[in-house]
Amino acid sequence: MANKVVCPKVFHDLRRFARCLNTAPVVPPMNFTGNYGSTVTTPTLQPTVQILADPEKKVINFDDVKELFTGVSTLKLIRSSLTLQMASIESMVDLGVWVMNSKFMHMPIFKLVILGFVKSTFYEHFCAGKDLIEVRKTVSKLSSVGLKGMLDYGVEHATENESCDQSMKVFLQTAELAKSLPSSSVSFVVVKITAICTPKLLKRMSDLLRWEQKDPSLNLPWKQKTLPLFAKSSPFYHTLKRPEPLTVDEERDLQLAHDRLEKICKKCLELDVELLIDAEDTAIQPAIDYFAYSAAIKYHKDDYPLIFGTIQAYLKDSKERMIIAKKAAEKIGVPMGFKLVRGAYMSSENELASSLGFKSPIHDSIQQTHNCYNSCAEFMLDEIANGSGAVVLATHNIESGKLAASKAIDLGIRKDGKKLQFAQLYGMAEGLSFGLRNAGFQVSKYLPFGPVEQVMPYLIRRAEENRGLLSTSAFDRQLMRKELIRRFDVATS
């Protein structure tokens, strides 16, 4: 048993260690209506009261920590607690970002030491490995505890066609790996369009697509059939003047990007592996949606989506855009899938809008984002109950998870994962992942992978943009603390 292989010395200081896990900032209460940037503290984070699908049925049970963390070793719990504790300290995030962007990283010895530390702590906690061989092992471990993997090659922001081609090859290899693993262990191959098409070209395309929305007479000869990309509430401040048409070289590069995505889609269709396209910031998101929707129209599995786009609920126009795209897809007989997230570019979005003299495209309060996320989830669950579409509810928010699980049960949506599944980042929200798993739902963990040095820009961006997410891991650490103390009591009784 896991509770008998840890030496007594570890358990000797366990109670004192576990108490320290509560020192980080805690998650803002669900009724918080202030600005995102404000600081909210509460005395002690208590386990959330369970929401009931009916008076006799519990949806998610966080009380039984033994059942929650079954299959997770004591050493894994301790390492996870320590890593989450470090990641929740903003000054440590600031220091880490500064170091990784400093001139010290050009010094071989210093760079080796820093990358070694990162690999043995944050990288191993939040990433699935440096290559597909290590990813296979990570997926196997997840599968052993009843979770699936979403395989994400963590390289983005390509600069030229050669790197785009290399990324495409890895995506194809990832699809092959997914097919070679048991079907119960992998849910999606994740593709970042910025890895197969340069952000510079995506920005040019987005500007032209925005201008076409304002002036339908604008001719875009390169544009393929797609779904609606904008809503009445969508921001257009990124494109303040009529853009120049794509050059001959840009059109050639765009066709190459289309060809790369088509190869990936055809491979996934051949292997029967679902494909998920990630979202980015609003400056380039219209082009990403264009790629996702045009591919979804061409490639799907009868009445089930092959390709899932991503909706970021912290954007004010997110629900309207999702409904318009979903209804348009339904009208032409195309099954459309979405991954629903809250969003990860809050700082950069606010800064860009402010610098141009416009209001932020992001909701004014965190409660508005919670409301939007839950409303989007409710819409998709109703659509699924009526036999149309599919959704991945990617959330670390316990309340959103319980509300969606309760509604899914009320609507009689099957828990086999065909139409509905939940997802969390690897190394985050373990309590919610295991709680949903125990409730019978399919749950996936988002698994970024790639060489440490290559994935570092991805990790740095996520650390900078997700400070609130990292600091709200207190509930997870509290659950781990309870289980560690329970195991300590069992080992010493």
XYZ file of N, CA and C in Angstrom, residues 227-448:
666
model
N -17.932 29.022 -41.216
C -19.080 29.426 -40.414
C -18.911 30.888 -40.009
N -19.963 31.540 -39.525
C -19.827 32.933 -39.077
C -18.750 33.074 -38.003
N -17.937 34.115 -38.167
C -16.802 34.324 -37.261
C -17.058 35.419 -36.238
N -18.016 36.279 -36.496
C -18.230 37.451 -35.652
C -19.688 37.557 -35.211
N -19.883 38.315 -34.140
C -21.221 38.662 -33.660
C -21.331 40.185 -33.645
N -22.521 40.682 -33.413
C -22.698 42.135 -33.351
C -21.856 42.751 -32.244
N -21.629 41.978 -31.195
C -20.871 42.502 -30.049
C -19.364 42.304 -30.177
N -18.889 41.712 -31.276
C -17.459 41.440 -31.433
C -16.668 42.733 -31.593
N -15.459 42.793 -31.021
C -14.627 44.001 -31.150
C -13.944 44.059 -32.516
N -13.809 45.277 -33.051
C -13.147 45.470 -34.340
C -12.024 46.501 -34.250
N -11.633 46.881 -33.026
C -10.631 47.934 -32.862
C -9.244 47.502 -33.323
N -9.027 46.192 -33.517
C -7.725 45.727 -33.993
C -7.448 46.207 -35.417
N -8.513 46.493 -36.174
C -8.372 46.845 -37.588
C -9.041 48.191 -37.825
N -8.267 49.261 -37.724
C -8.825 50.612 -37.770
C -8.848 51.195 -39.181
N -8.155 50.571 -40.104
C -8.185 51.041 -41.494
C -8.200 49.844 -42.439
N -8.631 50.069 -43.657
C -8.764 48.989 -44.633
C -7.404 48.333 -44.887
N -7.299 47.023 -44.660
C -6.015 46.343 -44.859
C -5.702 46.145 -46.342
N -4.445 46.051 -46.652
C -4.023 45.699 -48.005
C -4.325 44.224 -48.256
N -4.633 43.849 -49.496
C -4.868 42.429 -49.799
C -3.619 41.599 -49.508
N -3.817 40.315 -49.323
C -2.669 39.430 -49.158
C -1.798 39.468 -50.405
N -0.507 39.469 -50.206
C 0.414 39.419 -51.337
C 0.429 38.012 -51.930
N 1.087 37.874 -53.080
C 1.212 36.560 -53.707
C 1.923 35.599 -52.771
N 2.969 36.052 -52.111
C 3.708 35.192 -51.171
C 2.845 34.814 -49.974
N 2.049 35.764 -49.472
C 1.170 35.476 -48.336
C 0.092 34.465 -48.715
N -0.469 34.603 -49.905
C -1.471 33.640 -50.352
C -0.862 32.251 -50.512
N 0.374 32.204 -50.981
C 1.062 30.918 -51.092
C 1.270 30.300 -49.719
N 1.710 31.102 -48.753
C 1.917 30.602 -47.388
C 0.602 30.167 -46.756
N -0.475 30.887 -47.066
C -1.790 30.506 -46.544
C -2.216 29.154 -47.103
N -1.988 28.946 -48.379
C -2.338 27.660 -48.970
C -1.521 26.533 -48.338
N -0.270 26.796 -48.047
C 0.569 25.797 -47.376
C 0.005 25.474 -45.992
N -0.473 26.506 -45.290
C -1.068 26.290 -43.969
C -2.333 25.458 -44.084
N -3.176 25.761 -45.071
C -4.377 24.962 -45.320
C -4.000 23.503 -45.602
N -2.968 23.322 -46.410
C -2.530 21.966 -46.758
C -2.076 21.208 -45.508
N -1.366 21.898 -44.615
C -0.903 21.239 -43.384
C -2.087 20.793 -42.532
N -3.059 21.698 -42.346
C -4.206 21.348 -41.527
C -5.014 20.224 -42.179
N -5.128 20.234 -43.505
C -5.866 19.176 -44.197
C -5.200 17.819 -43.996
N -3.869 17.787 -44.056
C -3.156 16.532 -43.827
C -3.422 16.006 -42.415
N -3.418 16.922 -41.450
C -3.680 16.519 -40.065
C -5.113 16.016 -39.922
N -6.073 16.741 -40.528
C -7.483 16.339 -40.439
C -7.707 14.981 -41.095
N -7.135 14.781 -42.265
C -7.299 13.504 -42.972
C -6.722 12.359 -42.159
N -5.583 12.594 -41.541
C -4.968 11.561 -40.704
C -5.856 11.243 -39.503
N -6.384 12.260 -38.854
C -7.253 12.043 -37.695
C -8.549 11.341 -38.100
N -9.086 11.701 -39.273
C -10.298 11.037 -39.754
C -10.017 9.575 -40.062
N -8.875 9.315 -40.681
C -8.469 7.936 -41.004
C -8.288 7.099 -39.742
N -7.707 7.709 -38.709
C -7.404 6.978 -37.475
C -8.543 7.036 -36.462
N -9.584 7.819 -36.751
C -10.709 8.003 -35.839
C -10.240 8.613 -34.521
N -9.478 9.696 -34.642
C -8.952 10.435 -33.486
C -9.490 11.858 -33.550
N -10.134 12.327 -32.472
C -10.691 13.679 -32.471
C -9.575 14.726 -32.409
N -9.873 15.883 -33.021
C -8.904 16.963 -33.127
C -9.456 18.207 -32.448
N -8.664 18.817 -31.600
C -9.096 20.018 -30.878
C -8.177 21.173 -31.244
N -8.762 22.287 -31.674
C -7.981 23.456 -32.076
C -8.054 24.503 -30.971
N -6.905 24.863 -30.434
C -6.828 25.802 -29.320
C -7.099 27.235 -29.758
N -7.483 28.067 -28.797
C -7.718 29.489 -29.039
C -6.475 30.298 -28.683
N -6.424 31.519 -29.214
C -5.339 32.452 -28.913
C -5.949 33.812 -28.579
N -5.165 34.880 -28.680
C -5.675 36.213 -28.366
C -6.536 36.744 -29.509
N -7.329 37.783 -29.226
C -8.323 38.267 -30.182
C -7.712 38.867 -31.441
N -6.443 39.262 -31.394
C -5.809 39.837 -32.585
C -5.754 38.826 -33.721
N -5.625 37.535 -33.404
C -5.499 36.500 -34.434
C -6.593 35.443 -34.360
N -7.510 35.549 -33.371
C -8.521 34.508 -33.200
C -9.481 34.376 -34.394
N -9.877 35.463 -35.075
C -10.748 35.263 -36.242
C -10.168 34.317 -37.277
N -8.865 34.423 -37.540
C -8.225 33.526 -38.512
C -8.193 32.099 -37.995
N -7.988 31.935 -36.692
C -7.972 30.590 -36.107
C -9.354 29.963 -36.199
N -10.393 30.734 -35.884
C -11.763 30.229 -36.033
C -12.051 29.880 -37.492
N -11.552 30.703 -38.398
C -11.739 30.441 -39.829
C -11.144 29.075 -40.203
N -9.929 28.803 -39.760
C -9.303 27.508 -40.022
C -10.129 26.378 -39.415
N -10.542 26.556 -38.154
C -11.273 25.503 -37.443
C -12.605 25.207 -38.123
N -13.366 26.262 -38.453
C -14.698 26.067 -39.003
C -14.657 25.545 -40.439
N -13.727 26.053 -41.245
C -13.646 25.572 -42.622
C -13.237 24.101 -42.650
N -12.376 23.688 -41.719
C -11.979 22.283 -41.637
C -13.125 21.425 -41.113
N -13.898 21.954 -40.152
C -15.018 21.197 -39.575
C -16.088 20.917 -40.624
N -16.261 21.846 -41.565
C -17.243 21.643 -42.629
C -16.822 20.490 -43.539
N -15.534 20.370 -43.778
C -15.026 19.334 -44.685
C -14.903 17.971 -44.012
N -14.522 17.975 -42.729
C -14.171 16.717 -42.081
C -15.002 16.494 -40.823
N -15.824 15.461 -40.852
C -16.549 15.038 -39.659
C -16.941 13.582 -39.832
N -17.376 12.973 -38.746
C -17.694 11.538 -38.736
C -19.204 11.373 -38.670
N -19.841 11.351 -39.848
C -21.295 11.257 -39.921
C -21.926 12.390 -39.106
N -22.613 12.039 -38.009
C -23.288 13.078 -37.227
C -22.498 13.455 -35.980
N -21.204 13.092 -35.947
C -20.386 13.422 -34.779
C -19.193 14.265 -35.228
N -18.868 15.348 -34.502
C -17.757 16.215 -34.924
C -16.396 15.540 -34.797
N -15.545 15.781 -35.773
C -14.147 15.365 -35.695
C -13.305 16.491 -35.113
N -13.696 17.740 -35.439
C -12.903 18.909 -35.074
C -13.675 19.776 -34.088
N -13.004 20.151 -33.005
C -13.588 21.004 -31.972
C -12.863 22.353 -31.979
N -13.631 23.446 -32.055
C -13.062 24.766 -31.874
C -13.081 25.125 -30.398
N -12.519 26.280 -30.059
C -12.446 26.693 -28.651
C -13.109 28.060 -28.460
N -13.956 28.144 -27.441
C -14.628 29.396 -27.075
C -14.104 29.848 -25.716
N -13.660 31.117 -25.633
C -13.147 31.672 -24.377
C -14.231 32.548 -23.743
N -14.779 32.057 -22.639
C -15.965 32.682 -22.045
C -15.682 34.019 -21.381
N -14.426 34.393 -21.186
C -14.179 35.698 -20.586
C -14.356 36.828 -21.591
N -14.549 36.509 -22.867
C -14.819 37.523 -23.881
C -16.309 37.859 -23.909
N -16.621 39.124 -24.016
C -18.007 39.568 -23.947
C -18.859 39.025 -25.096
N -18.245 38.743 -26.232
C -19.012 38.272 -27.384
C -19.014 36.752 -27.525
N -18.465 36.045 -26.535
C -18.230 34.602 -26.690
C -19.515 33.799 -26.889
N -20.528 34.033 -26.064
C -21.739 33.223 -26.197
C -22.455 33.514 -27.505
N -22.502 34.781 -27.874
C -23.185 35.138 -29.122
C -22.482 34.497 -30.315
N -21.157 34.545 -30.329
C -20.406 33.923 -31.430
C -20.625 32.417 -31.468
N -20.621 31.785 -30.296
C -20.799 30.341 -30.237
C -22.171 29.933 -30.762
N -23.212 30.651 -30.347
C -24.569 30.321 -30.781
C -24.711 30.506 -32.291
N -24.177 31.619 -32.813
C -24.281 31.881 -34.246
C -23.574 30.783 -35.045
N -22.356 30.409 -34.632
C -21.610 29.367 -35.343
C -22.305 28.021 -35.222
N -22.791 27.701 -34.020
C -23.453 26.411 -33.798
C -24.719 26.286 -34.644
N -25.531 27.324 -34.671
C -26.776 27.280 -35.437
C -26.504 27.233 -36.936
N -25.477 27.957 -37.387
C -25.122 27.937 -38.806
C -24.638 26.549 -39.219
N -23.852 25.904 -38.352
C -23.374 24.544 -38.642
C -24.541 23.568 -38.708
N -25.459 23.727 -37.774
C -26.635 22.853 -37.732
C -27.480 23.010 -39.000
N -27.573 24.225 -39.494
C -28.395 24.508 -40.675
C -27.863 23.801 -41.923
N -26.530 23.659 -42.026
C -25.955 22.999 -43.198
C -25.596 21.547 -42.918
N -26.048 21.034 -41.768
C -25.854 19.625 -41.458
C -24.463 19.252 -41.019
N -23.725 20.198 -40.429
C -22.365 19.933 -39.959
C -22.368 19.815 -38.435
N -21.966 18.666 -37.883
C -21.883 18.544 -36.418
C -20.708 19.366 -35.906
N -20.975 20.228 -34.931
C -19.926 21.120 -34.432
C -19.645 20.860 -32.969
N -18.362 20.730 -32.660
C -17.944 20.552 -31.277
C -17.167 21.754 -30.784
N -17.312 22.059 -29.494
C -16.587 23.172 -28.894
C -15.912 22.726 -27.596
N -14.723 23.280 -27.366
C -14.142 23.239 -26.026
C -14.429 24.596 -25.396
N -14.993 24.581 -24.214
C -15.343 25.818 -23.526
C -14.353 26.069 -22.397
N -13.673 27.222 -22.447
C -12.713 27.608 -21.414
C -13.058 29.015 -20.936
N -12.417 29.446 -19.862
C -12.616 30.823 -19.414
C -11.715 31.780 -20.180
N -10.467 31.432 -20.420
C -9.578 32.290 -21.197
C -8.240 32.491 -20.524
N -7.213 32.831 -21.330
C -5.857 32.877 -20.776
C -5.032 34.063 -21.257
N -5.670 35.130 -21.771
C -4.905 36.275 -22.271
C -5.427 37.586 -21.684
N -5.825 37.546 -20.425
C -6.481 38.695 -19.816
C -5.587 39.933 -19.811
N -4.354 39.799 -19.369
C -3.465 40.959 -19.253
C -3.194 41.590 -20.606
N -2.812 40.767 -21.585
C -2.473 41.308 -22.903
C -3.694 41.896 -23.597
N -4.871 41.299 -23.420
C -6.089 41.828 -24.045
C -6.427 43.202 -23.463
N -6.366 43.315 -22.149
C -6.674 44.594 -21.500
C -5.696 45.682 -21.931
N -4.414 45.325 -21.987
C -3.384 46.309 -22.346
C -3.557 46.798 -23.779
N -3.838 45.872 -24.710
C -3.990 46.269 -26.113
C -5.196 47.186 -26.282
N -6.337 46.807 -25.723
C -7.538 47.628 -25.860
C -7.321 49.012 -25.258
N -6.698 49.051 -24.088
C -6.454 50.326 -23.412
C -5.514 51.214 -24.229
N -4.483 50.609 -24.830
C -3.517 51.384 -25.611
C -4.149 52.009 -26.845
N -5.238 51.410 -27.338
C -5.931 51.928 -28.529
C -7.121 52.807 -28.163
N -7.370 52.949 -26.849
C -8.460 53.796 -26.395
C -9.827 53.147 -26.446
N -9.875 51.825 -26.360
C -11.139 51.100 -26.413
C -11.354 50.320 -25.118
N -12.620 49.970 -24.880
C -12.945 49.154 -23.724
C -12.416 47.736 -23.921
N -12.099 47.082 -22.839
C -11.595 45.716 -22.905
C -12.662 44.779 -23.471
N -12.252 43.788 -24.271
C -13.215 42.805 -24.781
C -13.597 41.775 -23.726
N -12.952 41.860 -22.555
C -13.167 40.884 -21.486
C -14.224 41.407 -20.521
N -15.007 40.511 -19.970
C -16.029 40.889 -18.992
C -15.419 41.720 -17.869
N -16.223 42.621 -17.321
C -15.728 43.574 -16.329
C -15.458 42.955 -14.968
N -16.057 41.814 -14.670
C -15.819 41.172 -13.375
C -15.700 39.673 -13.559
N -15.099 39.051 -12.583
C -14.932 37.599 -12.657
C -16.286 36.899 -12.561
N -17.242 37.503 -11.824
C -18.552 36.893 -11.720
C -19.267 36.885 -13.071
N -19.071 37.932 -13.854
C -19.657 37.955 -15.193
C -19.072 36.843 -16.065
N -17.790 36.584 -15.891
C -17.172 35.480 -16.635
C -17.728 34.147 -16.171
N -17.871 33.972 -14.849
C -18.491 32.745 -14.330
C -19.883 32.561 -14.941
N -20.666 33.649 -14.931
C -22.031 33.572 -15.457
C -22.042 33.215 -16.939
N -21.125 33.822 -17.689
C -21.047 33.558 -19.124
C -20.649 32.107 -19.379
N -19.648 31.630 -18.641
C -19.205 30.236 -18.816
C -20.363 29.275 -18.542
N -21.026 29.471 -17.421
C -22.126 28.572 -17.053
C -23.278 28.653 -18.056
N -23.519 29.860 -18.593
C -24.582 30.028 -19.579
C -24.227 29.331 -20.894
N -22.969 29.457 -21.318
C -22.508 28.767 -22.529
C -22.605 27.256 -22.353
N -22.203 26.776 -21.179
C -22.279 25.338 -20.905
C -23.721 24.864 -20.934
N -24.612 25.656 -20.353
C -26.032 25.299 -20.337
C -26.581 25.212 -21.762
N -26.217 26.188 -22.608
C -26.673 26.176 -23.998
C -26.214 24.909 -24.707
N -24.923 24.557 -24.558
C -24.402 23.383 -25.260
C -25.011 22.094 -24.716
N -25.247 22.018 -23.415
C -25.871 20.820 -22.847
C -27.298 20.660 -23.364
N -28.024 21.764 -23.498
C -29.367 21.698 -24.065
C -29.319 21.240 -25.524
N -28.335 21.744 -26.273
C -28.176 21.335 -27.672
C -27.878 19.841 -27.767
N -26.988 19.373 -26.898
C -26.621 17.956 -26.903
C -27.816 17.087 -26.543
N -28.595 17.525 -25.559
C -29.772 16.755 -25.145
C -30.778 16.625 -26.281
N -30.737 17.611 -27.191
C -31.628 17.564 -28.352
C -30.968 16.872 -29.540
N -29.783 16.266 -29.289
C -29.134 15.440 -30.301
C -28.164 16.129 -31.217
N -27.689 17.328 -30.871
C -26.836 18.085 -31.788
C -25.565 18.558 -31.111
N -24.414 18.232 -31.722
C -23.139 18.770 -31.267
C -22.509 18.010 -30.120
N -21.366 18.543 -29.658
C -20.626 17.953 -28.544
C -19.825 19.057 -27.865
N -19.463 18.840 -26.609
C -18.751 19.881 -25.872
C -17.743 19.271 -24.912
N -16.608 19.961 -24.781
C -15.618 19.672 -23.749
C -15.657 20.840 -22.770
N -16.074 20.585 -21.536
C -16.131 21.636 -20.524
C -14.802 21.650 -19.774
N -13.915 22.525 -20.232
C -12.594 22.642 -19.631
C -12.662 23.698 -18.533
N -12.671 23.256 -17.297
C -12.815 24.197 -16.188
C -12.115 23.679 -14.944
N -11.562 24.617 -14.177
C -10.999 24.308 -12.859
C -11.934 24.811 -11.767
N -13.027 25.434 -12.169
C -13.964 26.019 -11.228
C -14.919 24.944 -10.709
N -14.897 24.712 -9.428
C -15.682 23.632 -8.833
C -17.172 23.860 -9.028
N -17.606 25.095 -8.851
C -19.032 25.392 -8.991
C -19.511 25.111 -10.414
N -18.737 25.543 -11.406
C -19.112 25.302 -12.798
C -19.157 23.802 -13.100
N -18.188 23.068 -12.565
C -18.172 21.625 -12.770
C -19.397 20.954 -12.187
N -19.781 21.352 -10.986
C -20.930 20.719 -10.341
C -22.243 21.110 -11.005
N -22.355 22.387 -11.407
C -23.579 22.822 -12.085
C -23.771 22.072 -13.396
N -22.678 21.935 -14.168
C -22.774 21.246 -15.460
C -23.069 19.763 -15.272
N -22.412 19.142 -14.289
C -22.648 17.717 -14.032
C -24.100 17.484 -13.614
N -24.614 18.357 -12.750
C -25.987 18.231 -12.295
C -26.972 18.386 -13.447
N -26.740 19.380 -14.312
C -27.643 19.598 -15.447
C -27.569 18.425 -16.424
N -26.364 17.910 -16.656
C -26.215 16.774 -17.571
C -27.017 15.573 -17.082
N -26.983 15.349 -15.775
C -27.757 14.245 -15.198
C -29.247 14.500 -15.368
N -29.664 15.732 -15.097
C -31.084 16.080 -15.223
C -31.579 15.898 -16.660
N -30.706 16.194 -17.628
C -31.086 16.088 -19.036
C -30.941 14.668 -19.582
N -30.373 13.782 -18.773
C -30.201 12.411 -19.215
C -29.093 12.226 -20.239
N -28.113 13.119 -20.235
C -26.985 13.006 -21.169
C -26.078 11.863 -20.728
N -25.744 11.007 -21.653
C -24.911 9.848 -21.331
C -23.514 10.287 -20.891
N -22.916 9.518 -20.000
C -21.609 9.845 -19.438
C -20.461 9.144 -20.167
N -20.718 8.626 -21.377
C -19.688 7.862 -22.082
C -18.667 8.741 -22.794
N -18.845 10.067 -22.746
C -17.863 10.965 -23.334
C -18.069 11.268 -24.800
N -19.045 10.655 -25.447
C -19.264 10.886 -26.870
C -19.719 12.317 -27.144
N -20.565 12.839 -26.282
C -21.109 14.184 -26.475
C -20.631 15.183 -25.431
N -20.260 14.669 -24.260
C -19.851 15.538 -23.158
C -18.659 14.944 -22.438
N -17.673 15.781 -22.202
C -16.600 15.394 -21.292
C -16.049 16.639 -20.613
N -15.377 16.419 -19.507
C -14.752 17.503 -18.755
C -13.232 17.431 -18.943
N -12.563 18.548 -18.687
C -11.107 18.568 -18.836
C -10.490 19.590 -17.901
N -9.279 19.263 -17.438
C -8.475 20.178 -16.639
C -7.012 20.064 -17.089
N -6.235 21.084 -16.789
C -4.812 21.043 -17.095
C -4.133 19.942 -16.285
N -3.139 19.307 -16.881
C -2.344 18.305 -16.187
C -1.648 18.963 -14.991
N -1.818 18.368 -13.824
C -1.200 18.911 -12.622
C -2.046 19.933 -11.891
N -3.237 20.236 -12.409
C -4.117 21.214 -11.783
C -5.489 20.607 -11.531
N -6.188 21.130 -10.521
C -7.579 20.757 -10.218
C -7.756 19.247 -10.131
N -6.834 18.572 -9.435
C -6.903 17.119 -9.322
C -8.176 16.679 -8.591
N -8.555 17.433 -7.574
C -9.750 17.077 -6.823
C -10.986 17.081 -7.699
N -11.105 18.112 -8.540
C -12.257 18.187 -9.437
C -12.214 17.070 -10.468
N -11.034 16.797 -11.013
C -10.901 15.721 -12.009
C -11.339 14.381 -11.423
N -10.815 14.061 -10.240
C -11.143 12.771 -9.624
C -12.598 12.732 -9.156
N -13.113 13.891 -8.708
C -14.510 13.932 -8.275
C -15.469 13.678 -9.430
N -15.193 14.294 -10.584
C -16.018 14.060 -11.766
C -15.865 12.629 -12.270
N -14.648 12.123 -12.191
C -14.418 10.716 -12.578
C -15.243 9.791 -11.705
N -15.214 10.025 -10.412
C -15.973 9.177 -9.489
C -17.481 9.296 -9.711
N -17.903 10.446 -10.265
C -19.321 10.632 -10.559
C -19.722 9.955 -11.869
N -18.747 9.352 -12.566
C -19.039 8.590 -13.775
C -18.802 9.309 -15.083
N -18.331 10.574 -15.024
C -18.102 11.325 -16.259
C -16.724 11.038 -16.836
N -16.605 11.228 -18.150
C -15.288 11.116 -18.771
C -14.519 12.403 -18.508
N -13.303 12.263 -18.025
C -12.470 13.410 -17.681
C -11.118 13.267 -18.357
N -10.646 14.346 -18.972
C -9.335 14.352 -19.626
C -8.426 15.378 -18.969
N -7.139 15.115 -19.051
C -6.140 16.083 -18.609
C -5.392 16.598 -19.839
N -5.214 17.900 -19.886
C -4.539 18.569 -20.999
C -3.036 18.369 -20.826
N -2.390 17.675 -21.782
C -1.005 17.242 -21.628
C -0.066 17.940 -22.615
N 0.479 19.105 -22.265
C 1.497 19.705 -23.131
C 2.783 18.885 -23.066
